[in-house]
XYZ file of C-alpha atoms in Angstrom:
342
model
C -25.636 35.590 92.159
C -26.255 32.273 90.368
C -29.144 33.794 88.539
C -26.974 36.678 87.313
C -24.279 34.308 86.030
C -26.899 32.186 84.256
C -28.234 35.267 82.453
C -24.779 36.380 81.388
C -23.882 32.943 79.952
C -27.196 32.693 78.129
C -26.738 36.113 76.582
C -23.167 35.256 75.501
C -24.358 32.017 73.870
C -26.963 33.900 71.847
C -24.350 36.353 70.593
C -22.010 33.539 69.520
C -24.790 31.803 67.573
C -25.702 35.047 65.862
C -22.102 35.669 64.775
C -21.745 32.056 63.525
C -24.875 32.385 61.427
C -23.525 35.567 59.867
C -20.075 34.089 59.068
C -21.561 30.898 57.500
C -23.530 32.846 54.935
C -23.153 31.323 51.308
C -22.064 32.974 48.015
C -24.429 35.341 46.288
C -25.797 34.718 42.778
C -23.593 37.460 41.351
C -20.495 35.836 42.820
C -21.490 32.485 41.308
C -22.009 34.038 37.875
C -18.673 35.835 37.999
C -16.902 32.610 39.005
C -18.584 30.648 36.220
C -17.623 33.239 33.610
C -14.028 33.322 34.792
C -13.845 29.512 34.694
C -15.307 29.505 31.164
C -12.796 32.093 29.961
C -9.896 30.095 31.375
C -10.972 26.523 30.563
C -12.295 27.057 27.006
C -8.970 28.141 25.433
C -7.175 25.389 27.318
C -9.687 22.794 26.088
C -9.311 24.018 22.496
C -5.546 23.804 22.812
C -5.725 20.241 24.121
C -8.118 19.138 21.352
C -5.960 20.765 18.691
C -2.865 19.105 20.133
C -4.563 15.679 20.088
C -5.717 16.154 16.471
C -2.246 17.234 15.400
C -0.695 14.239 17.126
C -3.178 11.910 15.430
C -2.470 13.407 11.999
C 1.258 13.084 12.501
C 0.856 9.465 13.574
C -1.268 8.672 10.512
C 1.215 10.456 8.250
C 4.045 8.429 9.762
C 2.110 5.179 9.232
C 1.437 6.094 5.602
C 5.104 6.880 4.991
C 6.120 3.540 6.492
C 3.553 1.650 4.391
C 4.722 3.359 1.202
C 8.368 2.677 1.931
C 7.636 -0.969 2.694
C 5.703 -1.284 -0.591
C 8.499 0.426 -2.531
C 11.098 -1.872 -0.964
C 9.005 -4.934 -1.843
C 8.635 -3.807 -5.458
C 12.365 -3.051 -5.659
C 13.207 -6.546 -4.409
C 10.767 -8.030 -6.915
C 12.148 -5.951 -9.790
C 15.733 -6.878 -8.983
C 14.940 -10.383 -10.260
C 13.297 -9.153 -13.478
C 14.627 -10.408 -16.801
C 12.213 -8.384 -18.959
C 10.162 -5.288 -18.044
C 7.330 -4.056 -20.251
C 6.884 -0.371 -21.042
C 3.454 0.985 -21.980
C 4.094 0.174 -25.621
C 4.734 -3.459 -24.700
C 1.650 -3.674 -22.468
C -0.492 -2.346 -25.310
C 1.056 -4.876 -27.696
C 0.143 -7.762 -25.380
C -3.478 -6.693 -25.034
C -3.813 -5.900 -28.755
C -2.316 -9.175 -29.983
C -4.462 -11.038 -32.531
C -2.704 -14.402 -32.284
C -5.283 -17.099 -31.479
C -2.949 -18.634 -28.873
C -1.978 -15.334 -27.232
C -3.878 -14.418 -24.092
C -4.123 -10.943 -22.604
C -3.029 -9.572 -19.282
C -5.563 -9.867 -16.437
C -8.414 -7.434 -17.014
C -10.125 -6.866 -13.650
C -12.857 -4.295 -13.308
C -11.465 -0.894 -12.275
C -7.880 -2.175 -12.419
C -5.018 -0.731 -14.506
C -1.716 -2.544 -15.165
C 1.176 -0.293 -14.136
C 4.238 -2.519 -13.744
C 4.505 -5.802 -15.675
C 7.619 -7.960 -15.954
C 9.018 -11.462 -16.184
C 11.249 -12.770 -13.417
C 13.077 -15.925 -12.465
C 11.312 -17.300 -9.422
C 13.432 -19.461 -7.159
C 11.809 -22.694 -6.003
C 13.746 -24.069 -3.055
C 14.105 -27.836 -2.572
C 11.868 -28.711 -5.493
C 13.876 -30.982 -7.824
C 15.182 -34.433 -6.737
C 18.936 -34.783 -7.283
C 18.591 -38.408 -8.297
C 15.273 -39.249 -9.982
C 15.754 -42.939 -9.213
C 15.430 -42.426 -5.464
C 12.156 -42.168 -3.625
C 12.224 -38.382 -3.232
C 9.653 -36.502 -5.303
C 9.080 -32.734 -5.574
C 6.231 -32.908 -3.073
C 8.432 -34.720 -0.542
C 11.519 -32.530 -0.960
C 10.534 -30.406 2.014
C 11.123 -33.386 4.284
C 14.134 -34.635 2.274
C 16.168 -31.453 1.702
C 19.431 -33.385 1.289
C 17.973 -35.251 -1.680
C 16.732 -32.211 -3.604
C 18.053 -29.098 -5.332
C 16.674 -25.615 -5.894
C 15.375 -24.660 -9.313
C 14.018 -21.599 -11.125
C 10.783 -21.089 -13.023
C 9.502 -18.226 -15.166
C 6.967 -15.996 -13.472
C 4.891 -13.134 -14.880
C 4.352 -10.402 -12.279
C 1.897 -7.546 -12.742
C 1.180 -4.697 -10.325
C -2.218 -3.072 -10.814
C -3.806 0.071 -9.438
C -7.413 -0.480 -8.384
C -9.985 2.326 -8.205
C -13.361 1.129 -6.928
C -15.801 1.392 -4.017
C -15.014 -1.873 -2.260
C -15.961 -1.177 1.374
C -13.175 -3.459 2.593
C -10.606 -0.948 1.375
C -12.695 2.199 1.840
C -12.498 3.140 5.519
C -13.705 5.450 6.972
C -16.719 4.945 4.720
C -18.209 7.699 2.618
C -16.632 10.042 0.124
C -14.239 8.996 -2.646
C -12.436 5.758 -1.853
C -8.626 5.557 -1.881
C -6.933 3.518 -4.578
C -4.768 0.480 -3.818
C -1.979 -1.544 -5.385
C -2.412 -5.286 -5.922
C -0.031 -7.897 -7.306
C -0.741 -10.691 -9.785
C 1.661 -13.568 -10.333
C 1.322 -16.200 -13.061
C 3.988 -18.842 -12.600
C 5.330 -21.811 -14.527
C 5.550 -25.214 -12.875
C 8.497 -27.353 -11.827
C 9.861 -29.568 -14.614
C 11.920 -32.729 -14.616
C 15.414 -31.558 -15.707
C 16.110 -34.838 -17.498
C 13.007 -34.696 -19.725
C 11.945 -31.008 -19.456
C 8.427 -32.282 -18.868
C 6.201 -31.230 -15.979
C 6.082 -33.578 -13.027
C 2.718 -35.331 -12.557
C 0.288 -33.489 -10.291
C 0.436 -36.423 -7.888
C 4.142 -35.701 -7.304
C 3.983 -31.937 -6.790
C 2.543 -29.499 -4.299
C 0.160 -26.728 -5.341
C 3.017 -24.218 -5.244
C 5.066 -26.404 -7.617
C 2.291 -26.803 -10.193
C 1.966 -24.598 -13.270
C -0.631 -21.878 -12.883
C -3.565 -22.460 -15.258
C -3.064 -19.027 -16.870
C 0.630 -19.620 -17.647
C 1.154 -20.153 -21.384
C 3.732 -22.865 -22.074
C 4.155 -21.447 -25.592
C 5.698 -18.241 -24.268
C 9.100 -17.417 -25.742
C 11.154 -14.590 -24.236
C 12.451 -13.698 -27.697
C 8.846 -12.742 -28.567
C 7.790 -11.098 -25.298
C 4.408 -9.755 -26.433
C 3.076 -13.081 -27.750
C 1.551 -16.030 -25.881
C 1.920 -14.277 -22.542
C -1.078 -16.022 -20.953
C -3.558 -18.750 -21.852
C -6.549 -17.516 -23.811
C -9.720 -17.431 -21.711
C -7.950 -18.571 -18.541
C -8.296 -16.199 -15.586
C -5.373 -15.506 -13.311
C -5.516 -16.166 -9.592
C -6.876 -13.395 -7.408
C -4.298 -10.677 -6.774
C -2.825 -9.916 -3.376
C -3.169 -6.341 -2.115
C 0.222 -4.792 -1.467
C -0.767 -1.413 -0.030
C -3.911 0.682 0.414
C -4.525 4.433 0.790
C -2.884 5.378 -2.475
C -4.000 8.874 -3.440
C -7.279 9.050 -5.385
C -7.063 12.759 -6.237
C -7.292 13.748 -9.895
C -7.197 17.568 -9.772
C -3.956 19.565 -9.545
C -1.888 16.418 -8.906
C 1.866 16.329 -9.631
C 2.768 15.514 -13.224
C 5.122 12.569 -13.883
C 8.589 13.500 -15.134
C 9.727 13.017 -18.705
C 10.823 9.392 -18.747
C 13.332 9.909 -21.552
C 15.214 12.460 -19.491
C 14.819 10.651 -16.178
C 16.148 7.322 -17.457
C 18.426 8.643 -20.195
C 16.601 6.634 -22.852
C 18.233 6.492 -26.275
C 16.084 6.053 -29.369
C 16.695 3.136 -31.689
C 18.462 3.880 -34.982
C 16.330 5.015 -37.915
C 14.002 4.032 -39.413
C 12.669 2.961 -36.004
C 10.298 5.629 -34.649
C 11.409 7.762 -31.712
C 10.094 6.690 -28.338
C 7.520 8.997 -26.773
C 6.374 9.662 -23.215
C 3.315 7.553 -23.957
C 5.549 4.607 -24.882
C 7.686 4.743 -21.741
C 5.266 5.892 -19.013
C 2.845 3.386 -17.482
C 0.149 5.198 -15.474
C -3.592 5.298 -14.933
C -3.895 8.653 -16.700
C -5.775 10.488 -13.945
C -4.362 10.225 -10.412
C -0.641 9.867 -11.236
C -0.302 8.298 -7.788
C 1.262 5.059 -9.044
C 3.324 5.117 -12.204
C 6.533 3.796 -13.724
C 9.054 4.992 -16.262
C 10.399 1.924 -18.075
C 13.380 1.469 -20.378
C 12.821 -2.022 -21.736
C 16.112 -2.078 -23.656
C 18.149 -1.532 -20.468
C 15.710 -3.454 -18.260
C 15.299 -0.465 -15.930
C 12.178 0.814 -14.186
C 11.646 3.857 -11.986
C 8.524 3.452 -9.855
C 6.761 6.219 -7.923
C 3.941 5.860 -5.380
C 2.014 8.711 -3.711
C -0.060 7.969 -0.619
C -2.901 9.860 1.038
C -2.737 9.955 4.834
C -5.721 12.331 5.136
C -8.014 9.653 3.686
C -7.189 7.460 6.687
C -8.757 10.117 8.929
C -11.691 11.514 6.982
C -13.794 10.500 3.988
C -14.171 14.050 2.682
C -11.806 16.979 2.153
C -8.970 14.541 1.513
C -8.033 15.728 -1.984
C -4.481 16.624 -2.897
C -3.482 20.241 -2.285
C -0.041 21.758 -2.558
C -0.606 23.448 0.807
C -1.043 20.057 2.483
C 1.437 18.070 0.400
C 3.118 16.827 3.598
C 0.113 14.532 4.078
C 0.681 12.984 0.633
C 4.068 11.250 1.047
C 5.857 9.869 -1.993
C 8.227 6.923 -2.397
C 10.364 6.335 -5.486
C 12.667 3.458 -6.434
C 14.749 2.857 -9.539
C 15.864 -0.699 -10.219
C 17.676 -2.505 -12.976
C 16.752 -6.134 -13.443
C 19.047 -9.116 -13.791
C 19.925 -8.287 -17.409
C 18.498 -7.287 -20.717
C 16.820 -9.900 -22.893
C 19.283 -12.058 -24.728
C 22.229 -11.162 -22.461
């Protein structure tokens, strides 16, 4: 009887092992291939969608950054222009650079730089002039003796240039045409003693209170195109205001007619009628930074066009009407403090 039970249990164990081996059988090669194909068909479109969504988000972020940079630059220029007492149109800029007076210097002439917006302003110098010259306070100590000093104003020549070059500092990502940029020059007069109208000695002034070497003391606002700078004296290096200004030259928007935009009135005969070339200051190729100027009314309308695509890629970043959303524009119109002589 024990032997019979042992045989039955042994036989049952063999059957269970056989069934377990059959149920634990793996997937066939065909099943693996079918699964892989199905996974590929499902995952590939989803991956493309995710990549496209990330690229779109990145482009929108770059476009937003470009718009903010342009608006900040336009606001800065507007604030600067609001203090202008004389704004040069293109005719005036040409007159400065074509002057033959031996004492009359030109505007800064950097390589690959074009003057777009040039004007004179009254620059406030806080706590720079001692109230009582007999006391110990001097201009260079006014910062620590504010109760003994007054504010003053000095003349300052401001010039915004558009630069088009291959400087790697401003050409990222590298390769392809580089974006243009806007830089600002300032040539400023120094602080003078109000009792003598003479400049304070260098030993009594800070660097910011000294006259810039390129400032021409012979300048007279009644003759705005003469003696603007010192002959042969270079201006200080400009400060970059904003980069990624559009470099495109083909099919770019055309500037408006300045006469119509500003409502410019011609001078009485026999004075020649003003032309677009007299009023519009531009580089002549990109039209991405230009100004319409009415010198008589001391008004300027400034337009800047950025290029957000150039932040992403060195190539295929030219202006196209179909992608104009990636080339944001900022425009400001400002009237200065008052026309010359008023």
